Short mmCIF file of C-alpha atoms in Angstrom, two decimals:
data_model
loop_
_atom_site.label_atom_id
_atom_site.label_comp_id
_atom_site.label_asym_id
_atom_site.label_seq_id
_atom_site.Cartn_x
_atom_site.Cartn_y
_atom_site.Cartn_z
CA LEU A 1 -20.16 -0.28 23.76
CA ILE A 2 -18.48 2.06 21.29
CA GLY A 3 -18.79 -0.59 18.60
CA ASP A 4 -22.58 -0.45 18.94
CA ARG A 5 -22.51 2.93 17.20
CA GLU A 6 -22.26 1.06 13.91
CA ALA A 7 -25.21 -1.25 14.66
CA PRO A 8 -27.99 1.05 13.35
CA LYS A 9 -26.19 1.58 10.05
CA PHE A 10 -25.57 -2.16 9.73
CA HIS A 11 -29.22 -3.03 10.23
CA ILE A 12 -30.43 -0.31 7.86
CA ILE A 13 -28.14 -1.67 5.14
CA ARG A 14 -29.18 -5.25 5.88
CA LEU A 15 -32.91 -4.49 5.86
CA LEU A 16 -33.05 -2.03 2.97
CA ALA A 17 -30.05 -2.40 0.70
CA THR A 18 -30.03 -6.19 0.36
CA PRO A 19 -33.70 -6.52 -0.73
CA SER A 20 -33.21 -3.59 -3.11
CA ARG A 21 -30.32 -5.38 -4.80
CA GLU A 22 -32.42 -8.49 -5.25
CA LEU A 23 -35.18 -6.41 -6.84
CA LEU A 24 -32.77 -4.76 -9.28
CA LYS A 25 -30.93 -7.90 -10.42
CA PRO A 26 -33.75 -9.03 -12.78
CA VAL A 27 -33.70 -5.54 -14.30
CA GLY A 28 -29.97 -5.91 -14.88
CA ARG A 29 -30.44 -9.30 -16.54
CA ASP A 30 -33.11 -7.85 -18.83
CA LEU A 31 -30.85 -4.96 -19.86
CA VAL A 32 -28.02 -7.41 -20.61
CA ALA A 33 -30.36 -9.46 -22.82
CA ARG A 34 -31.31 -6.27 -24.68
CA GLY A 35 -27.68 -5.23 -25.19
CA ARG A 36 -27.85 -2.17 -22.95
CA LEU A 37 -25.45 -3.47 -20.27
CA SER A 38 -22.59 -5.98 -20.29
CA ASP A 39 -23.29 -7.63 -16.93
CA GLU A 40 -26.34 -7.81 -14.70
CA ASP A 41 -24.38 -6.26 -11.82
CA ASP A 42 -23.77 -3.18 -13.98
CA ILE A 43 -27.19 -1.98 -12.86
CA PHE A 44 -25.61 -1.05 -9.51
CA PHE A 45 -23.34 1.45 -11.24
CA LEU A 46 -26.31 3.47 -12.48
CA THR A 47 -28.60 5.92 -10.77
CA LEU A 48 -32.34 5.21 -10.95
CA PRO A 49 -32.88 7.87 -13.67
CA GLU A 50 -30.03 6.33 -15.67
CA ALA A 51 -31.53 2.85 -15.23
CA ARG A 52 -34.80 4.20 -16.64
CA ARG A 53 -32.91 5.62 -19.62
CA ALA A 54 -31.31 2.22 -20.21
CA ALA A 55 -34.74 0.59 -19.99
CA GLY A 56 -35.89 3.10 -22.60
CA GLY A 57 -33.23 1.90 -25.04
CA GLU A 58 -30.11 3.96 -24.26
CA ASP A 59 -26.79 2.08 -24.34
CA LEU A 60 -24.93 2.91 -21.11
CA ARG A 61 -22.14 0.35 -21.32
CA GLU A 62 -19.41 2.97 -21.76
CA LEU A 63 -20.67 4.93 -18.77
CA VAL A 64 -20.66 1.80 -16.62
CA ALA A 65 -17.16 0.82 -17.82
CA ALA A 66 -15.81 4.22 -16.74
CA ARG A 67 -17.45 3.92 -13.33
CA ARG A 68 -16.17 0.37 -12.87
CA ALA A 69 -12.64 1.60 -13.61
CA THR A 70 -13.02 4.27 -10.93
CA TYR A 71 -14.45 1.69 -8.53
CA ASP A 72 -11.53 -0.69 -9.10
CA ARG A 73 -9.03 2.13 -8.63
CA GLU A 74 -10.58 3.16 -5.34
CA ARG A 75 -10.69 -0.42 -4.07
CA ALA A 76 -6.97 -0.70 -4.73
CA ARG A 77 -6.20 2.12 -2.30
CA ARG A 78 -4.24 0.92 0.72
CA ARG A 79 -5.13 3.90 2.83
CA ILE A 80 -8.11 6.20 3.15
CA PRO A 81 -7.14 9.66 1.89
CA ARG A 82 -7.70 12.45 4.39
CA LEU A 83 -7.71 15.06 1.63
CA LEU A 84 -8.72 14.60 -2.01
CA LEU A 85 -8.22 17.15 -4.76
CA SER A 86 -11.05 17.92 -7.18
CA ASP A 87 -9.68 15.39 -9.70
CA GLY A 88 -9.55 12.60 -7.10
CA THR A 89 -5.81 12.86 -6.43
CA ASP A 90 -4.69 11.95 -2.92
CA ALA A 91 -3.07 15.20 -1.79
CA GLU A 92 -0.88 13.48 0.80
CA ALA A 93 0.37 10.92 -1.74
CA ALA A 94 1.26 13.72 -4.14
CA LEU A 95 3.40 15.36 -1.46
CA VAL A 96 4.72 12.17 0.12
CA SER A 97 8.37 12.63 -0.90
CA VAL A 98 10.59 14.62 1.42
CA GLY A 99 14.15 14.85 0.14
CA GLU A 100 15.18 11.24 -0.33
CA GLY A 101 12.47 9.89 1.90
CA LEU A 102 8.77 9.67 2.64
CA ARG A 103 6.45 11.68 4.84
CA GLY A 104 3.61 10.51 7.04
CA SER A 105 2.05 11.31 10.40
CA PRO A 106 4.20 11.12 13.54
CA ALA A 107 2.74 8.43 15.79
CA SER A 108 5.41 7.44 18.31
CA PRO A 109 8.51 9.54 19.10
CA GLY A 110 12.10 8.53 18.54
CA VAL A 111 14.65 8.16 15.76
CA ILE A 112 16.16 4.88 14.66
CA SER A 113 18.01 3.55 11.62
CA GLY A 114 17.85 -0.05 10.57
CA SER A 115 17.10 -2.62 7.93
CA ALA A 116 13.52 -2.60 6.63
CA ARG A 117 11.32 -5.64 6.28
CA VAL A 118 8.18 -5.25 4.17
CA ILE A 119 5.39 -7.51 5.46
CA ARG A 120 1.92 -7.50 3.95
CA SER A 121 0.42 -10.25 6.10
CA PRO A 122 1.32 -11.41 9.62
CA ALA A 123 0.69 -15.06 8.75
CA GLY A 124 4.02 -16.86 9.08
CA ALA A 125 5.94 -13.57 9.09
CA ARG A 126 9.26 -13.24 10.91
CA LEU A 127 11.04 -10.09 12.00
CA GLU A 128 14.65 -10.04 13.16
CA PRO A 129 15.42 -7.96 16.27
CA GLY A 130 15.79 -4.29 15.38
CA GLU A 131 14.34 -4.54 11.89
CA ILE A 132 11.96 -1.81 10.74
CA LEU A 133 8.46 -3.20 10.22
CA VAL A 134 6.88 -1.79 7.03
CA ALA A 135 3.23 -2.78 6.65
CA PRO A 136 0.00 -1.63 4.98
CA SER A 137 -1.80 -1.62 8.35
CA THR A 138 -1.88 -3.66 11.55
CA ASP A 139 -4.40 -5.23 13.89
CA PRO A 140 -4.05 -7.40 17.02
CA GLY A 141 -2.77 -10.28 14.87
CA TRP A 142 0.39 -8.28 14.18
CA THR A 143 1.22 -7.60 17.85
CA PRO A 144 3.86 -10.38 18.26
CA LEU A 145 5.97 -8.71 15.57
CA PHE A 146 6.21 -5.56 17.69
CA LEU A 147 8.26 -7.50 20.25
CA THR A 148 11.32 -7.43 17.97
CA ALA A 149 10.56 -4.44 15.71
CA GLY A 150 12.92 -1.49 15.92
CA ALA A 151 10.30 0.87 14.47
CA LEU A 152 7.06 0.89 12.50
CA VAL A 153 6.22 2.41 9.11
CA MET A 154 2.58 1.99 8.14
CA GLU A 155 0.61 3.06 5.07
CA MET A 156 -2.70 3.54 6.85
CA GLY A 157 -3.87 4.86 10.18
CA GLY A 158 -3.48 7.83 12.47
CA MET A 159 -2.46 8.60 16.04
CA MET A 160 -5.12 6.30 17.51
CA SER A 161 -4.79 3.41 15.05
CA HIS A 162 -3.73 0.00 16.33
CA GLY A 163 -0.14 0.22 15.10
CA ALA A 164 0.41 3.69 16.54
CA VAL A 165 -0.97 2.77 19.96
CA VAL A 166 1.05 -0.46 20.22
CA ALA A 167 4.21 1.30 19.02
CA ARG A 168 3.87 3.81 21.85
CA GLU A 169 3.24 1.00 24.33
CA TYR A 170 6.44 -0.75 23.24
CA GLY A 171 8.39 2.51 23.02
CA ILE A 172 9.41 2.21 19.37
CA PRO A 173 9.32 5.05 16.80
CA ALA A 174 6.41 4.97 14.38
CA VAL A 175 5.31 6.90 11.31
CA VAL A 176 1.85 6.11 9.94
CA GLY A 177 -0.15 7.25 6.93
CA VAL A 178 2.87 6.86 4.64
CA ALA A 179 1.33 6.45 1.19
CA GLY A 180 2.93 3.70 -0.91
CA ALA A 181 5.43 2.68 1.78
CA THR A 182 5.32 -1.03 0.94
CA ASP A 183 6.01 -0.25 -2.72
CA GLN A 184 8.73 2.36 -2.26
CA ILE A 185 10.64 0.58 0.49
CA THR A 186 12.27 -2.79 -0.17
CA THR A 187 13.16 -5.52 2.31
CA GLY A 188 16.78 -5.14 3.36
CA GLN A 189 16.93 -1.44 2.53
CA ARG A 190 18.31 0.75 5.31
CA VAL A 191 15.90 3.45 6.46
CA THR A 192 15.86 6.07 9.19
CA VAL A 193 12.51 6.48 10.93
CA ASP A 194 11.83 9.74 12.76
CA GLY A 195 8.67 9.18 14.74
CA SER A 196 8.65 12.77 15.99
CA ALA A 197 8.93 14.48 12.60
CA GLY A 198 6.90 11.89 10.71
CA THR A 199 9.61 11.19 8.13
CA VAL A 200 11.23 8.06 6.73
CA VAL A 201 14.61 8.62 5.05
CA LEU A 202 15.59 5.97 2.52
CA GLU A 203 19.20 4.94 2.11
CA VAL A 204 20.64 2.95 -0.77
CA GLY A 205 18.61 -0.23 -1.24
CA PRO A 206 20.01 -3.70 -1.89
CA LYS A 207 19.36 -3.44 -5.63
CA GLU A 208 20.97 -0.01 -5.83
CA GLU A 209 24.17 -0.74 -3.93
CA ALA A 210 27.37 -0.53 -5.89
CA GLN A 211 28.82 -3.90 -6.83
CA PRO A 212 31.86 -4.83 -4.69
CA ASP A 213 35.26 -4.30 -6.21
CA LEU A 214 36.60 -7.75 -6.98
CA ALA A 215 40.11 -6.50 -7.76
CA PRO A 216 41.51 -7.16 -4.24
CA ALA A 217 40.63 -10.83 -4.59
CA THR A 218 43.24 -11.16 -7.34
CA LYS A 219 46.03 -9.87 -5.11
CA GLY A 220 48.60 -12.51 -4.30
CA ALA A 221 47.75 -14.59 -7.35
CA SER A 222 50.58 -15.65 -9.60
CA PRO A 223 51.27 -12.97 -12.19
CA GLN A 224 50.43 -13.93 -15.74
CA PRO A 225 53.48 -14.22 -17.96
CA GLU A 226 54.07 -11.49 -20.51
CA PRO A 227 53.21 -12.60 -24.03
CA ARG A 228 56.38 -13.71 -25.80
CA ALA A 229 57.19 -12.52 -29.25
CA ASN A 230 57.10 -15.10 -31.98
CA LEU A 231 60.62 -15.17 -33.44
CA ALA A 232 59.28 -16.55 -36.64
CA ASP A 233 57.54 -13.26 -37.18
CA GLY A 234 60.82 -11.38 -37.11
#
């Protein structure tokens, strides 16, 4: 029954917001025809007083473009910030680094080191036993991957999110709310997950590892003859 808490809000939006959008679309089309907006949907990026100003002849295309840019930036967020600074900066993302690692919220106790595997969708995904699952978020569709995961690192969520709860059920360490984890951790990179401290320490990744010294492979090969002097030169 807990899910029914959202029902009133859903019905209010369905009954009021949808008809309102249909009423405003013709206004948007008219403002596009008059060169005041670039797209009919731009009307939804204006307040009613601003829409009246546009109807009165004011060009608000630059204002809408700035708001669309903000809208697109916010939609690209992979986690909901718990604390925003006055300029819109995610405070946790700004402080995410801890030494040579990342910081999040402790969700399931334990410490484990292993190879990371970044997975953005559970569809067709495979996880080798002991690998560290790094994901944006999880839901019940991800549960089979927990059977072999050594630990969980998740960009979204808190103590009661799906990934955190399942990690505790399976007894694997988990750190959640790690901003940018899927971008800063690469598949194959060794990481140490501390589910009690809420930290993820990054070791040298596959692309950063030193190239192997190939010199030993030449041992035992026939030595190359010393260059012989050309007697004609003497």
